[in-house]
Structure formats: structure tokens, C-alpha cells
Amino acid sequence: MIFIIDGSADGLFTALFNSYLLKQFPTAVSCGDVQLSIDDECVDVLTNKDKADRVFKKLQKILPNSEIERIFIALKHGDPAKFTIVFEYLKLIVDENKNLSQKYSDKRVLRFDNLVHQVLIEAHRFKGFIRFSKAPNGIYYAKYEPDNDITSLILPHFKERYKNMPFILHDIKHDVLAGHASGKTKIVCKKIKALEIEDEFSSLFKAYYNASFIKERKNEKLMRGFMPKRYHKNLPEKDELI
Amino acid sequence: MDRAKLEILADSAKYDVSCSSSGSSRRNVGGLGNACSAGICHSFTQDGRCISLLKILMTNDCVYDCEYCVNRRSNDVKRAIATPDEICTLTVEFYKRNYIEGLFLSSAVYKNPDYTMELLLETVIKLRKLYGFHGYIHLKGIPGADQALIMRAGEYVDRMSFNIELPSEKSLRLLAPQKTKKNILTPISMIYGEKDADKSKKSRFLPAGQTTQMIIGASPESDGHVLRLTEGLYNKYQLKRVYYSSYVPVIKSNILPSVPTGLLREHRLYQADWLIRFYGFKVDELVSPNENLSTEYDPKCAWALKHPELFPLDVNTAPLEMLIRIPGIGVKSAHKIISARRYGRLTLEDFLTMKIPLKRAIHFITFTGKYFGYKTDKAITTALKAIETNGSYQQLTLFSSPEVLSSVLRGEL
Ligand code: SF4
């Protein structure tokens, strides 16, 4: 049996509530947009705020805040299998009524931990890989395509760094936009075409990038391990046209 | 700054290995930027090194004649010199676009040490005061410059380094004749004294401390010698890091080796350095004074093989400080083991689920008395050697990725 949820955290919490109510536990939890095979029995879960809140309160009783936070971080993962993984993990926590977040010898804990870890690693990487271009109106604009929905995780870092600088972060894969001006930030989900901005410094940076390379030690594989190819298209130093 | 000048000044600076910008937290108080204690890599060069800082020389026009250096006076290369404002503008504009974490400014000795140091000082003061830049600055000091200039610069930058250059005074005299041990060690010890006198957290003097660097393989010193020097520097001057740079011949010389020192040697030194700083090892345990580190095994493995009386260790009872001495088990895995042990006795299956690397460790551990490794010493050493030849060691896996990882582990996000 597969539970179909709307993709929100509340939807997932409702699913957990329903399964205890019905005493029926799904083999998988998924969001509408996944292909299912014919013989899967599907049950639609209608997100219900009250049910979700009750689950959330229960979790808050068992887990410290830092662990609650990690649930939401895991849900930012780009892999649709995340719903099942988080569901299984939460079910374990509720069943045992104990904070088992460090019981790494349990596969459910480990899978959950990996989700969180991958999201955090990517967020950390993008603190480095974000590239702003200066638009003629003085706003700095960055477009990027991360695997996971990390914008809300990296925004505080850029807000702190560029206090007096208006900027826009644009995740064109997840259609998330974050704006900052004079210490105020806002995040919206909206499909907007990416901007193309010419910036004279991008070619200087590319020149710097190429000059920094020690030819005797060429090792593209190592480079790509740290900076995977799929990220290259939004990095000016990797742009062949500049 | 125009492109041609940037290329000359960046090209000359690239052999400097210090890529890390970590170790300093500087909050942004209204201006531009902060320094992030976790260290952020903004890009990676085609040789796989992290680009974190704009690493550039003020000038490559040098009056000195160090044997190993492309910029030495007697070498015929294109010379360029930047103005303080050119450096400041480039730094700020790169920083605003998130290309870099900050500036790593260094210089050849232009005219004389004092003149050069004054140029560097002017640049960092302008960058902070006029350009309002609060990002990270690492300044390479000029040995032999006036002490007052050096100490003043320390108030404006996060980190300073005076490079040891070569692991012995004899080699220094031979290969860098205008530099002296005294000129290098005096500022290092002065900086240490200043930092030691004001230990308060708020101290604005070099919040990220000082580091140094030496070239490995240009001169005959052994690893045992190099690591003793390193340990001494850590203990005596509280250096944050000692960097090793494998010698690469970039210029014709009659007294230097004509082949580059392999990256394996540099890699082994970093491994040993890592064990000394984070795993509680003493140099004496790892290598004797005139010896080199093993090329066949990593230093921890080599140590463990020499101590059969300590192994196998039982993973269900060994304390943390012993767990981290097991070959192949890092600090992260050791902590995982300690955490997971709280929920019950661990088995081999648990280790597999927890993805604890077992390739090396399996021959050095038991699970509540059960041993799964090979039975004879010969089989074990053959297996361990095979891992080394298959495993692709990389210069940066050591000092780049763990920093990235550890920052995530510290919950820095
Ligand atoms: S002082 Fe020596 S190492 Fe430094 S730039 Fe001049 S010649 Fe090169």
C-alpha cells in the first residue's frame, strides 16, 4: 500500500497519524508526481492541519529542537524517496517513544541521517558556488540549480555577508526566489525565467581561475569530485563563452 | 586591474599551498563581508585545489634570487606591479560576486623588504578603512622588514605567515641566500609573543593566527626531520598550520633536483601532521629522526603494524582515544561507534550498516571477541599494501574535504 501525500511536511505528518489510526502502515509514501506501477494500492492522504499538529507535538515531546529541525532539512532533499525514508524514521521514533536519532546501527536512522547530511553538504557547497552578477540597476543576481531545495538554508549566510547589498538568489530548478534589501529578506516560490546579465568581472575571474591552475598537476577528476559537472553551467569560470 | 597584469600576478602566486581561509570569525558590522570560521571553497582548479582566496602578488619583481623561484631576479619573466587600489578594487568586486572568501596577499621583495612591507600595509589598511572590507585577509609577511610595520599589519589582517621555506638553515643558505633563519623566525616569535600577551577573544590582532610553509624535496632533509621541526613550531609558536609544498621544478637549476617530488610524500606528511594535531600522536611514535615515512602504508597503519601487542582492539570496549588509533577509523567513525554503543553491543553487521570503513580496520579489531580479519601477518600486510596501490591518494582529500565535512558536522549551517 502506498500513501499519496501533497508533498508538504503537514501532509507527511497526517499520513503518519492516519496510519496509526487505521493500524495500516504503507510500504511507501510518495508525492503525486511519481510514477506508480499498476498493482500498487494507493491511498490518498488529505492533509489535515489538526492531525499534523498532533503528530508534530508528539515529536516535539520526544526529540530535541535540533532534531526536529533536521526533519525539515531532510524534507528539502531532491529525491522523491525522501518521504518514505522520513516516514519510516518518524514511525520508529514514535513506536519506540525515544530519541533514537543517533542509533546509526538501525538502517532507518542511517537513511534519514544520510538525507540530512546530503542536504547540508550541498548547502555548504553552495555558499561557495553561488555566483552573483551585477545588474545595471545595482542589484546582484545569482541563478543556480542545486539538487536539493537549499535556498532557505543559505540565505542567512548571504544576508550576514552582504549587509548593504541588495541581491536575489534564484534557484531555477526548484523555482525558488529569495530577495534581500537592507537587512530584510523574503522567499517566494514562483516560476520565473532566469536572467542573463553581462558582468565584466566574470571574465577577469575566469582569467584568474585559469592562471591558478598548476599544469604539472592536472587532475580534472579530482576537480569534478569537489565541483560536479552538473553545477558548472552557472559558474562563469567554467563558461566557455566568456 | 587589466587581465594581463592579473594573469602575471596570479600565476606567480599559485604555488603557495595555503588554501584554507578557516579559523577566523569576523562578524560583519555594517560594511562588506565577514569571515566564516568553517572555510568555504568557491571553486576548484583543474588540478583539484580549492579556490577560496584571491591569491595574488603585489608584484613579482624581485631583488632576491632564491634558487627555486620563478620570480628570482636572474630569471627572465614578465614583471608586473599592482597599486594598492587595484588590489582593493579587485578584491571587493570579486567578493561581492561571491567568487572568493577574501584576499591572500603576498609579494616578491620589491626594492627592499621595508618598501615592500609598506606597500602591503598600505593595501590592507585601505581595504579595511576605505573600502570597508570585512572579509578574510591573509598576508604573507616580508622577512627582514621593519618590526613596527609587521606588527601594525597584524592589526588589520586575519592571518599572517612567514614561510620557513626550507626545513634547515643549511638548505636555506644554499637555496635562498638572501633570507636568513633569523629574519624568518624573529617575526614568527614576535607575533606569538603579541598574541600570547593578549589572549582575550576580542583581540583584533591576527584572529586567525599565523601559519608557515616549507618546500619538501628541494633539499635532502628526511620526513623525520621535517616533522620534528613541525612539532616544534606547533609547540613553540602555536602555529595554526604548517603547510608542505612538494617541490616542482619551475626553473632551470644546477643544484636543484630536476624531477618533481611526488605528491605521495606531501600526502604522507599531511597525514602524519593530522595525526599529531588531532589524534594525539607524538612524532617519536611515527618516525625516527633520519627516517622517511613509509610509502607503502599510511602513517597510522605503519604505526599499528609496529605494535602487535595493542591489537586487535575490541570495538565494544575500547575508549575513544584508542578507537581513533585503529587504522582506517577516523574521528567521525569513532564518535559514531561511541554513540551507537549506547544502544547495545555492536556487531560486524552494524559496522556495515553504519558504513564504517572496514578495509583496513578489520585486521585490527574484534567484535566482542570475534575476529574477522586475516590470520597471518603476511596476509594482512599484503592486503594493506594492496589498498594503498588501488586507493587513489589525493593531495587535497586531506586538508580540503575534511574541513568542509567537519563544518557540516559541527552543525555550522
Ligand atoms: S624572495 Fe625569493 S621566493 Fe620570494 S619572490 Fe623573491 S626570489 Fe621568489
XYZ file of C-alpha atoms and ligand atoms in Angstrom:
663
model
C 0.000 0.000 0.000
C 1.237 3.423 -0.925
C 0.198 6.664 0.731
C -0.032 9.598 -1.634
C 0.571 12.946 0.033
C 0.673 16.509 -1.233
C 4.413 16.851 -0.653
C 4.194 19.093 2.414
C 5.509 18.294 5.882
C 1.948 18.514 7.186
C 0.913 16.010 4.568
C 3.563 13.605 5.800
C 2.580 14.103 9.446
C -1.069 13.497 8.524
C -0.051 10.281 6.783
C 1.667 9.142 9.966
C -1.422 9.995 12.010
C -3.734 8.123 9.639
C -1.607 5.028 9.607
C -1.771 4.763 13.396
C -5.484 5.446 13.255
C -6.095 2.758 10.629
C -3.391 0.488 12.043
C -2.206 0.128 8.491
C 1.292 1.062 7.536
C 2.251 1.918 3.965
C 5.138 0.283 2.120
C 5.918 3.671 0.664
C 4.883 7.295 0.937
C 5.024 9.388 -2.154
C 4.051 12.667 -3.584
C 1.587 12.765 -6.506
C 4.111 13.243 -9.252
C 5.776 9.848 -9.028
C 5.134 7.026 -11.453
C 3.441 4.084 -9.806
C 3.078 0.591 -11.030
C -0.372 -0.805 -11.758
C -0.624 -3.199 -8.842
C 0.286 -0.694 -6.170
C -2.663 0.023 -3.975
C -2.789 3.757 -3.435
C -4.408 5.657 -0.623
C -4.760 9.407 -0.907
C -3.942 11.305 2.242
C -5.792 14.568 2.720
C -3.595 16.964 4.609
C -5.243 17.857 7.873
C -3.739 20.601 9.996
C -5.070 19.288 13.305
C -3.775 15.790 12.758
C -0.438 17.149 11.577
C -0.153 19.345 14.652
C -0.818 16.438 16.963
C 1.933 14.424 15.347
C 4.256 17.400 15.467
C 3.563 17.943 19.187
C 4.212 14.288 19.859
C 7.548 14.509 18.053
C 8.441 17.638 19.975
C 7.940 15.694 23.194
C 10.396 13.020 22.125
C 13.000 14.922 20.137
C 15.057 17.999 20.966
C 14.584 21.032 18.711
C 17.768 20.394 16.783
C 16.413 17.000 15.741
C 13.035 18.472 14.793
C 14.894 20.885 12.578
C 16.658 18.004 10.879
C 13.300 16.544 9.844
C 12.568 19.677 7.858
C 16.067 19.689 6.404
C 15.615 16.089 5.230
C 12.394 17.086 3.503
C 14.347 19.561 1.373
C 16.088 16.662 -0.322
C 15.589 16.340 -4.065
C 14.986 12.582 -4.069
C 11.252 11.675 -4.022
C 12.138 8.625 -1.909
C 12.674 11.038 0.984
C 9.014 10.821 2.040
C 9.254 7.105 2.671
C 12.596 7.440 4.444
C 11.402 10.220 6.744
C 8.128 8.393 7.359
C 9.916 5.204 8.416
C 12.231 7.161 10.662
C 9.400 9.045 12.354
C 7.427 5.867 12.796
C 10.414 4.302 14.545
C 10.732 7.319 16.845
C 7.015 7.235 17.704
C 6.924 3.454 18.146
C 9.887 3.413 20.488
C 8.935 6.726 22.066
C 12.641 7.519 22.350
C 15.147 9.824 20.711
C 16.967 7.328 18.535
C 18.492 9.904 16.227
C 21.982 8.567 16.895
C 21.230 4.891 16.654
C 23.230 4.559 13.467
C 23.155 0.788 13.517
C 19.484 0.993 12.548
C 19.038 1.312 8.778
C 16.078 3.667 9.140
C 18.095 6.087 11.230
C 21.050 5.872 8.907
C 18.999 6.527 5.783
C 17.419 9.536 7.417
C 20.801 10.753 8.575
C 22.152 10.466 5.029
C 19.337 12.605 3.660
C 20.088 15.360 6.135
C 23.782 15.063 5.542
C 23.456 15.342 1.773
C 21.276 18.427 2.014
C 23.681 20.111 4.439
C 26.718 19.246 2.344
C 25.131 20.730 -0.722
C 24.048 23.844 1.163
C 27.600 24.263 2.382
C 28.957 23.830 -1.121
C 26.621 26.461 -2.465
C 27.817 29.018 -0.004
C 30.825 28.845 -2.295
C 29.272 28.097 -5.686
C 26.729 30.916 -5.783
C 27.835 33.498 -8.375
C 26.345 36.971 -8.434
C 26.248 39.194 -11.495
C 25.714 42.896 -11.054
C 22.669 44.128 -12.947
C 22.663 47.687 -14.355
C 20.233 48.729 -11.591
C 22.796 47.746 -8.934
C 21.106 44.551 -7.782
C 23.255 41.419 -7.555
C 21.595 38.409 -9.091
C 22.560 34.726 -8.829
C 20.962 31.786 -10.561
C 21.790 28.211 -9.626
C 20.452 24.679 -9.919
C 21.078 22.628 -6.787
C 19.870 19.057 -6.345
C 18.069 19.942 -3.143
C 15.915 22.879 -2.110
C 18.605 24.686 -0.134
C 17.772 28.357 -0.618
C 16.354 28.926 2.854
C 19.453 27.267 4.333
C 21.948 29.520 2.586
C 20.031 32.795 2.682
C 21.066 33.737 6.264
C 24.732 33.350 5.300
C 24.453 35.764 2.374
C 22.311 38.179 4.340
C 25.006 38.375 7.012
C 27.779 38.713 4.477
C 26.236 41.328 2.204
C 24.533 43.584 4.725
C 24.254 46.630 2.479
C 23.950 44.841 -0.803
C 20.595 44.159 -2.474
C 20.629 40.703 -4.003
C 18.417 37.998 -5.459
C 19.054 34.267 -5.176
C 17.243 32.338 -7.889
C 17.012 28.557 -7.766
C 15.808 27.889 -11.287
C 15.411 24.184 -10.658
C 13.041 24.377 -7.713
C 11.638 27.778 -8.753
C 12.541 29.475 -5.516
C 13.451 33.152 -5.305
C 14.991 34.839 -2.298
C 15.496 38.572 -2.141
C 17.451 40.758 0.225
C 17.499 44.523 0.698
C 18.672 46.484 3.749
C 18.578 43.564 6.129
C 15.144 42.301 5.103
C 14.694 39.037 3.259
C 11.856 37.269 1.561
C 11.493 33.865 -0.053
C 8.850 33.047 -2.652
C 8.164 30.031 -4.828
C 7.500 31.183 -8.324
C 8.376 30.171 -11.847
C 10.285 32.998 -13.487
C 12.664 32.923 -16.390
C 16.310 33.164 -15.420
C 18.005 36.484 -16.184
C 21.100 36.726 -18.339
C 23.365 39.501 -17.092
C 26.698 40.522 -18.570
C 29.252 41.269 -15.912
C 32.748 42.470 -16.802
C 34.248 40.820 -13.726
C 33.215 37.334 -14.742
C 35.881 37.269 -17.465
C 38.505 38.574 -15.015
C 37.592 35.813 -12.635
C 37.853 33.262 -15.376
C 41.317 34.605 -16.174
C 42.218 34.271 -12.514
C 40.812 30.755 -12.394
C 42.874 29.658 -15.371
C 46.047 31.303 -14.082
C 45.723 29.466 -10.756
C 45.947 26.056 -12.338
C 49.210 24.146 -11.916
C 49.568 22.403 -15.254
C 52.047 19.815 -13.982
C 49.323 18.515 -11.692
C 46.299 18.449 -13.924
C 43.609 16.332 -12.301
C 40.171 17.008 -13.725
C 38.662 14.038 -11.962
C 39.613 15.397 -8.578
C 38.247 18.813 -9.529
C 34.941 17.320 -10.613
C 34.728 15.335 -7.399
C 34.642 18.578 -5.464
C 32.744 20.557 -8.064
C 30.481 18.185 -10.010
C 29.907 18.879 -13.662
C 26.181 19.473 -13.251
C 26.992 22.641 -11.304
C 29.296 24.050 -13.968
C 26.758 25.747 -16.143
C 26.173 28.527 -13.650
C 29.856 29.103 -12.886
C 31.462 31.812 -15.036
C 34.938 30.288 -14.650
C 33.612 27.162 -16.372
C 31.776 29.068 -19.111
C 33.427 28.502 -22.463
C 31.878 31.603 -23.964
C 33.389 34.089 -21.547
C 43.407 45.816 -12.951
C 43.716 44.580 -16.501
C 43.663 40.967 -17.480
C 47.330 40.649 -18.457
C 48.523 42.032 -15.124
C 46.137 39.813 -13.190
C 47.433 36.784 -15.047
C 51.064 37.554 -14.233
C 50.417 38.299 -10.571
C 48.118 35.313 -10.021
C 50.303 32.926 -11.961
C 53.276 33.739 -9.740
C 51.289 33.200 -6.568
C 49.752 29.848 -7.391
C 52.393 27.564 -5.934
C 51.605 28.798 -2.492
C 49.676 25.975 -0.891
C 47.747 27.642 1.829
C 44.210 27.321 0.533
C 42.352 27.445 3.771
C 40.522 30.503 4.902
C 39.217 28.890 8.037
C 39.929 29.714 11.624
C 38.616 33.210 11.820
C 35.187 34.500 12.661
C 34.771 38.086 11.762
C 31.318 39.493 12.054
C 30.102 41.994 9.558
C 29.484 45.252 11.340
C 27.848 47.289 8.628
C 30.479 47.004 5.931
C 31.062 44.364 3.366
C 31.661 40.826 4.400
C 32.529 38.523 7.243
C 34.933 35.694 7.728
C 33.373 32.327 8.149
C 35.143 30.025 10.569
C 34.282 26.912 8.602
C 36.148 27.858 5.463
C 34.384 27.930 2.141
C 35.700 26.762 -1.190
C 34.383 28.867 -4.035
C 35.822 26.920 -6.871
C 38.278 24.172 -7.669
C 41.140 24.486 -10.118
C 41.744 21.908 -12.802
C 44.355 20.343 -10.544
C 41.727 19.926 -7.856
C 42.816 22.602 -5.407
C 40.293 24.708 -3.576
C 39.978 28.356 -4.569
C 38.941 30.201 -1.506
C 41.005 33.364 -1.563
C 42.142 35.685 -4.295
C 45.758 34.671 -4.139
C 47.857 37.322 -5.723
C 51.210 39.049 -5.539
C 51.575 42.786 -5.133
C 54.452 42.414 -7.548
C 56.619 39.618 -8.899
C 59.535 41.993 -9.421
C 62.141 40.679 -7.016
C 65.577 41.785 -5.874
C 66.229 38.392 -4.282
C 67.477 35.350 -6.072
C 66.017 32.241 -4.495
C 67.119 29.236 -6.489
C 63.702 27.528 -6.735
C 61.575 30.549 -7.583
C 60.286 31.682 -10.990
C 60.403 35.280 -9.855
C 64.022 35.345 -8.849
C 65.981 38.301 -10.120
C 68.098 36.326 -12.549
C 65.111 34.742 -14.270
C 63.703 36.282 -17.389
C 59.933 36.562 -16.803
C 57.341 39.248 -17.437
C 57.152 41.529 -14.425
C 54.181 43.467 -13.144
C 53.290 45.544 -10.140
C 49.829 46.401 -8.845
C 48.830 49.504 -6.948
C 47.129 49.173 -3.561
C 43.907 50.492 -5.104
C 43.981 47.941 -7.888
C 44.265 45.124 -5.352
C 41.490 46.613 -3.210
C 39.072 47.069 -6.116
C 39.633 43.593 -7.451
C 39.175 42.042 -4.007
C 35.958 43.910 -3.285
C 34.407 43.303 -6.694
C 35.280 39.590 -6.626
C 33.971 39.331 -3.106
C 30.644 40.969 -3.926
C 30.092 38.408 -6.658
C 30.884 35.586 -4.236
C 33.889 34.444 -6.262
C 36.115 34.481 -3.213
C 36.215 34.361 0.558
C 38.870 37.035 0.845
C 42.369 38.013 -0.094
C 45.699 36.213 0.206
C 48.238 38.892 -0.472
C 51.864 38.216 -0.898
C 54.733 39.829 -2.697
C 58.185 39.442 -4.112
C 60.773 41.666 -2.479
C 60.467 44.892 -4.437
C 63.382 47.310 -3.954
C 63.862 46.232 -0.316
C 61.895 44.496 2.459
C 60.702 47.700 4.122
C 59.497 49.267 0.906
C 57.543 46.118 0.053
C 56.075 45.768 3.527
C 54.918 49.384 3.384
C 53.094 48.721 0.132
C 51.384 45.680 1.644
C 50.471 47.596 4.772
C 49.010 50.453 2.778
C 46.904 47.978 0.831
C 45.392 46.223 3.829
C 44.705 49.474 5.671
C 42.945 50.891 2.612
C 40.979 47.716 2.113
C 39.640 47.794 5.654
C 39.237 51.507 6.193
C 38.496 52.985 2.801
C 36.799 50.080 1.075
C 35.021 48.865 4.223
C 36.025 45.275 3.583
C 35.414 42.860 6.464
C 36.202 39.633 4.630
C 39.167 37.416 5.290
C 42.718 38.641 4.671
C 45.832 36.504 4.823
C 49.014 38.484 4.454
C 52.363 36.971 3.775
C 54.940 38.945 5.682
C 58.228 40.011 4.203
C 61.147 38.621 6.230
C 63.572 41.296 7.287
C 61.052 44.137 7.153
C 60.795 46.643 9.974
C 59.125 45.104 13.032
C 56.772 48.027 13.550
C 55.399 47.619 10.022
C 54.827 43.920 10.556
C 53.069 44.360 13.884
C 50.916 47.130 12.503
C 49.779 44.929 9.608
C 48.738 42.327 12.190
C 46.004 44.665 13.399
C 44.269 44.675 10.033
C 44.531 41.143 8.750
C 43.179 37.803 9.955
C 46.228 35.711 9.437
C 49.870 36.248 8.665
C 52.524 33.856 7.535
C 56.263 33.957 7.353
C 57.446 30.996 5.403
C 60.153 28.747 6.763
C 60.779 27.932 3.072
C 63.241 25.100 3.662
C 63.495 22.592 6.502
C 67.038 23.505 7.578
C 69.283 26.509 7.905
C 71.861 24.905 5.676
C 69.405 24.458 2.835
C 68.119 27.963 3.317
C 71.650 29.354 2.945
C 72.177 27.336 -0.180
C 68.860 27.902 -1.922
C 67.576 31.231 -0.598
C 70.813 33.087 0.116
C 69.279 36.473 0.934
C 66.908 35.006 3.503
C 68.120 34.062 6.967
C 66.718 31.852 9.666
C 66.789 34.836 11.994
C 64.790 37.062 9.648
C 62.103 34.422 9.369
C 61.907 33.254 12.982
C 62.075 36.705 14.594
C 58.696 37.893 13.266
C 57.151 34.462 13.965
C 58.211 34.637 17.571
C 57.246 38.309 17.857
C 53.746 37.554 16.608
C 53.494 34.666 19.016
C 54.544 36.965 21.861
C 51.944 39.555 20.943
C 49.149 37.009 20.684
C 50.206 35.341 23.886
C 50.128 38.665 25.745
C 46.553 39.376 24.699
C 44.609 36.158 24.802
C 41.204 37.820 25.032
C 38.689 36.697 22.443
C 38.170 40.261 21.332
C 41.770 40.791 20.365
C 41.899 42.215 16.873
C 45.473 41.126 16.359
C 45.589 38.283 13.837
C 42.406 36.477 14.937
C 43.295 33.505 12.727
C 46.858 33.342 13.999
C 49.875 32.514 11.905
C 50.889 29.676 9.630
C 54.006 28.757 7.739
C 55.042 26.729 4.772
C 58.034 24.790 3.594
C 59.119 23.200 0.380
C 59.600 19.453 0.534
C 62.064 17.637 -1.665
C 64.125 20.558 -2.933
C 66.657 19.750 -0.195
C 67.763 16.471 1.422
C 66.011 16.615 4.849
C 64.099 13.490 5.902
C 60.439 13.311 6.886
C 61.510 12.603 10.456
C 63.444 15.862 10.440
C 60.601 17.815 8.825
C 58.015 16.517 11.289
C 60.193 17.303 14.303
C 60.575 20.816 13.013
C 56.809 20.940 12.546
C 56.077 19.671 16.036
C 58.498 22.226 17.430
C 56.784 25.045 15.540
C 53.354 23.974 16.781
C 54.565 23.762 20.352
C 56.785 26.793 20.486
C 54.829 29.318 18.439
C 51.305 27.885 18.465
C 51.129 27.962 14.693
C 47.717 27.145 13.293
C 49.061 25.122 10.418
C 52.295 24.077 8.840
C 51.909 23.614 5.101
C 54.100 21.419 2.959
C 54.580 22.038 -0.674
C 56.043 19.312 -2.839
C 58.859 20.705 -4.878
C 58.023 21.339 -8.527
C 60.897 22.353 -10.809
C 59.737 25.541 -12.467
C 63.126 26.888 -13.395
C 66.490 25.539 -14.558
C 68.985 24.992 -11.777
C 72.248 23.154 -11.309
C 71.768 22.465 -7.628
C 68.079 21.528 -7.530
C 66.559 18.158 -8.400
C 65.282 18.058 -11.953
C 62.263 15.921 -11.150
C 59.297 16.966 -9.029
C 58.824 15.460 -5.583
C 55.824 13.195 -5.851
C 52.576 14.184 -4.229
C 52.715 10.989 -2.180
C 55.412 12.440 0.050
C 53.421 15.594 0.685
C 50.358 13.450 1.309
C 52.149 11.298 3.900
C 53.441 14.386 5.694
C 49.941 15.828 5.898
C 48.653 12.508 7.207
C 51.305 12.493 9.905
C 50.712 16.163 10.678
C 46.983 15.382 11.002
C 47.724 12.532 13.427
C 49.867 14.842 15.531
C 47.276 17.585 15.698
C 44.039 15.652 16.061
C 44.812 12.083 17.061
C 47.191 12.604 19.953
C 50.229 11.076 18.262
C 53.768 12.197 19.035
C 56.302 12.422 16.219
C 58.503 9.893 18.031
C 55.763 7.306 17.675
C 55.553 7.827 13.936
C 59.044 8.185 12.542
C 62.627 8.380 13.797
C 64.768 11.465 13.055
C 66.590 10.300 9.949
C 63.833 8.180 8.518
C 61.176 8.862 5.929
C 57.541 7.908 6.386
C 56.520 4.620 4.853
C 55.438 4.877 1.262
C 53.643 1.549 1.494
C 51.313 2.291 4.370
C 49.723 5.430 5.743
C 51.443 6.539 8.962
C 48.727 5.210 11.265
C 48.766 1.828 9.609
C 52.567 1.724 9.771
C 52.400 2.568 13.474
C 49.773 -0.114 14.189
C 51.800 -2.789 12.400
C 54.708 -1.971 14.680
C 52.508 -2.517 17.742
C 51.030 -6.009 17.532
C 50.786 -6.050 21.339
C 47.975 -3.450 21.218
C 45.817 -5.126 18.615
C 43.246 -6.407 17.941
C 41.162 -3.963 19.939
C 37.598 -4.679 20.876
C 35.244 -2.106 19.385
C 32.717 -2.614 22.161
C 35.077 -1.674 24.950
C 37.967 0.395 23.568
C 37.980 4.026 24.724
C 37.747 6.867 22.200
C 41.473 7.648 22.269
C 42.240 4.071 21.246
C 39.436 3.785 18.681
C 40.953 6.671 16.759
C 44.257 4.819 16.652
C 42.748 1.952 14.677
C 43.889 2.129 11.042
C 41.104 3.357 8.792
C 38.947 4.629 11.636
C 38.662 8.405 11.701
C 37.425 10.716 14.431
C 33.991 10.782 12.849
C 33.656 6.997 12.750
C 34.990 6.695 16.290
C 32.295 9.034 17.551
C 29.666 7.115 15.615
C 30.834 3.924 17.310
C 30.696 5.505 20.753
C 27.165 6.848 20.076
C 25.864 3.590 18.672
C 27.398 1.568 21.517
C 24.961 3.191 23.888
C 22.128 1.216 22.299
C 23.740 -2.177 22.552
C 26.702 -4.321 21.561
C 27.895 -3.728 18.045
C 28.382 -6.473 15.517
C 30.103 -6.619 12.155
C 26.692 -6.132 10.504
C 26.195 -2.928 12.496
C 29.502 -1.612 11.195
C 28.414 -2.366 7.647
C 25.102 -0.553 8.151
C 26.886 2.380 9.721
C 29.234 2.475 6.754
C 32.323 2.377 8.957
C 35.241 1.759 6.621
C 36.496 -1.747 7.335
C 39.093 -2.372 4.652
C 41.993 -1.587 6.966
C 40.276 -1.745 10.329
C 39.019 -5.309 10.013
C 42.526 -6.677 10.701
C 42.879 -4.684 13.902
C 39.559 -5.150 15.690
C 37.315 -7.683 17.343
C 33.566 -7.549 17.953
C 33.061 -8.799 21.494
C 35.907 -11.216 20.982
C 35.102 -12.195 17.399
C 37.836 -11.531 14.866
C 37.136 -11.378 11.117
C 40.490 -10.263 9.722
C 43.181 -12.329 8.080
C 45.015 -14.847 10.236
C 48.662 -14.347 9.281
C 50.802 -11.225 9.356
C 51.823 -11.810 5.789
C 48.237 -11.939 4.528
C 47.457 -8.749 6.440
C 50.381 -6.734 5.149
C 49.730 -7.890 1.588
C 46.098 -6.798 1.870
C 47.042 -3.430 3.370
C 49.596 -2.758 0.650
C 47.023 -3.589 -1.999
C 44.650 -0.971 -0.588
C 47.359 1.667 -0.888
C 48.123 0.929 -4.506
C 44.461 0.788 -5.509
C 43.352 3.684 -3.403
C 43.927 6.928 -5.199
C 45.549 9.221 -2.712
C 44.997 12.859 -3.480
C 46.742 15.851 -2.176
C 43.573 17.574 -1.140
C 41.429 14.837 0.217
C 43.229 15.568 3.424
C 43.198 19.221 4.011
C 40.313 20.344 1.938
C 37.436 17.956 2.246
C 37.637 17.209 5.971
C 37.320 20.907 6.609
C 34.210 21.015 4.517
C 32.889 17.925 6.207
C 33.742 18.918 9.709
C 31.995 22.232 9.333
C 28.851 20.408 8.412
C 29.327 18.028 11.301
C 29.746 20.873 13.727
C 26.230 21.874 12.689
C 27.609 25.101 11.380
C 24.672 25.531 8.975
S 62.038 36.455 -2.283
Fe 62.717 34.564 -3.213
S 60.909 33.274 -3.184
Fe 60.205 35.359 -2.854
S 59.705 36.130 -4.900
Fe 61.792 36.733 -4.484
S 63.006 35.118 -5.374
Fe 60.961 34.323 -5.179
